[in-house]
Amino acid sequence: MRSDEPRRGADHNVMREVNRSLVLALVKEGGPVSRASIARSTTLAKPTVSAIVDELIADGLVREIGPGSTAVSGGRPPILLEFNARSQLVVGVHIGARRTTIAIGDAAGEEVARREFPTPRPAGPEAVLRLVADEVRAAIDGAGLPGAKIAAVGAVLPGLTDFHAGVCLLAPNLGWRDVPVRDVLAAELGAPVYVHNAGQAAAVAENLEGAGERAGDLALLYAGTGLSAGVLSDGRVFHGVGGTAGEIGHNAVPGIEEPCNCGNVGCLETVASGPAIVRAAQRALADGEPSALAELDGFDARDVAAAAQAGDRVAGRVIADVGEHLGLAASWLINAYNPALVVVGGGLAAIGDLLLDPLRAAAARHSLAPALRGVEIRASVLGPDAEVRGAVLLALQHSETYYRVVFRA
Ligand SMILES: [Zn+2]
């Protein structure tokens, strides 16, 4: 059966969608190509290919770039087609607790503009989102692309998000609760908006452009002010039915008795996060343990990490303890999802081996041997860029109808 055999109703529409994304993917990834070679690779009939190509040209996604140098049959050289990356834009927005970053990507995800500014607080969510929309428009104008079509917006937030509803459920560091980010930004920017949390965005970015090396099945442990995970299956974020999958920082661990931001007691996050580092160091000082930290006028997790790097034993032990707890979280990801690799992202990843060595050891201790086999645990390579790059890449992913397509050689 030929794949372009006419179908009726919904089936027919699905086939048209599939064929269109097949042709677009071929031009995008294999271009420049001719209509004839598209027909050969896809086994679609030539008139079907021509009709789809005409439509893609009319939409501005594909353009003709003139004849190729040789014709297979010795006849007229075929007209070659290429993907028009400037045909539309994707927008990535990362609203961080301290700073907000906006990145504008072309239709291939290549960045054409970026803006960064302090997240205005305590302005309230409406004012922040309006400012984000203004800055997006300004960035597009600044790049010399006024009026360009926005295909999709990826919005990334530091907290609990519901992807399906497009809502930021809870972001304690922003003071946000139940904010309809998708609806507000979509109304402002006139484009579909996809809302994710920072761990999910970092996972996508590390997979495509960072430590993940396109592993596809990747788990990212996002350790910063809080602790969560972004889990990818075949490169796509696993959301769960309510959109909250991956919140492993709120798994309770017997023996831990700290109260958590979420209202529960004993969540792993309370002993495996930036604030956990500060609390543990403060406790050690209160117990009279000797540490260079005692001479500082207040300190944050970064100061504790710096003291540990400089050889401070108390700081070193605090970092190692948090590393062990993160290793326990890594073992949960390894046992539950059997990923090709685990990437450690978020602010704590920058601490390096002082954190990662105990993390790896604990992960190995707690993981099932068959699940652990071949799994590497690596630090983020994108660092603080991961969230906004993830926002751009998620916008790109969602702007394309996704089919897993395997071309014939
Ligand atoms: Zn909790």
PDB file of N, CA, C and O and ligand atoms in Angstrom, residues 250 260 262 267, ligand 1:
ATOM      1  N   HIS A 250      10.015  16.285  46.872  1.00  0.00           N
ATOM      2  CA  HIS A 250       8.992  16.185  47.921  1.00  0.00           C
ATOM      3  C   HIS A 250       8.658  14.742  48.268  1.00  0.00           C
ATOM      4  O   HIS A 250       7.638  14.475  48.893  1.00  0.00           O
ATOM      5  N   CYS A 260       8.803  21.251  55.313  1.00  0.00           N
ATOM      6  CA  CYS A 260       9.106  21.655  53.930  1.00  0.00           C
ATOM      7  C   CYS A 260       8.157  22.778  53.501  1.00  0.00           C
ATOM      8  O   CYS A 260       7.056  22.917  54.022  1.00  0.00           O
ATOM      9  N   CYS A 262       6.349  22.818  51.087  1.00  0.00           N
ATOM     10  CA  CYS A 262       5.121  22.272  50.509  1.00  0.00           C
ATOM     11  C   CYS A 262       4.084  21.964  51.587  1.00  0.00           C
ATOM     12  O   CYS A 262       2.949  21.622  51.278  1.00  0.00           O
ATOM     13  N   CYS A 267      10.587  16.000  53.574  1.00  0.00           N
ATOM     14  CA  CYS A 267      10.868  15.924  52.127  1.00  0.00           C
ATOM     15  C   CYS A 267      12.375  15.946  51.889  1.00  0.00           C
ATOM     16  O   CYS A 267      13.120  16.636  52.594  1.00  0.00           O
TER      17      CYS A 267
HETATM   18 ZN    ZN B   1       8.005  19.103  50.389  1.00  0.00          ZN
END
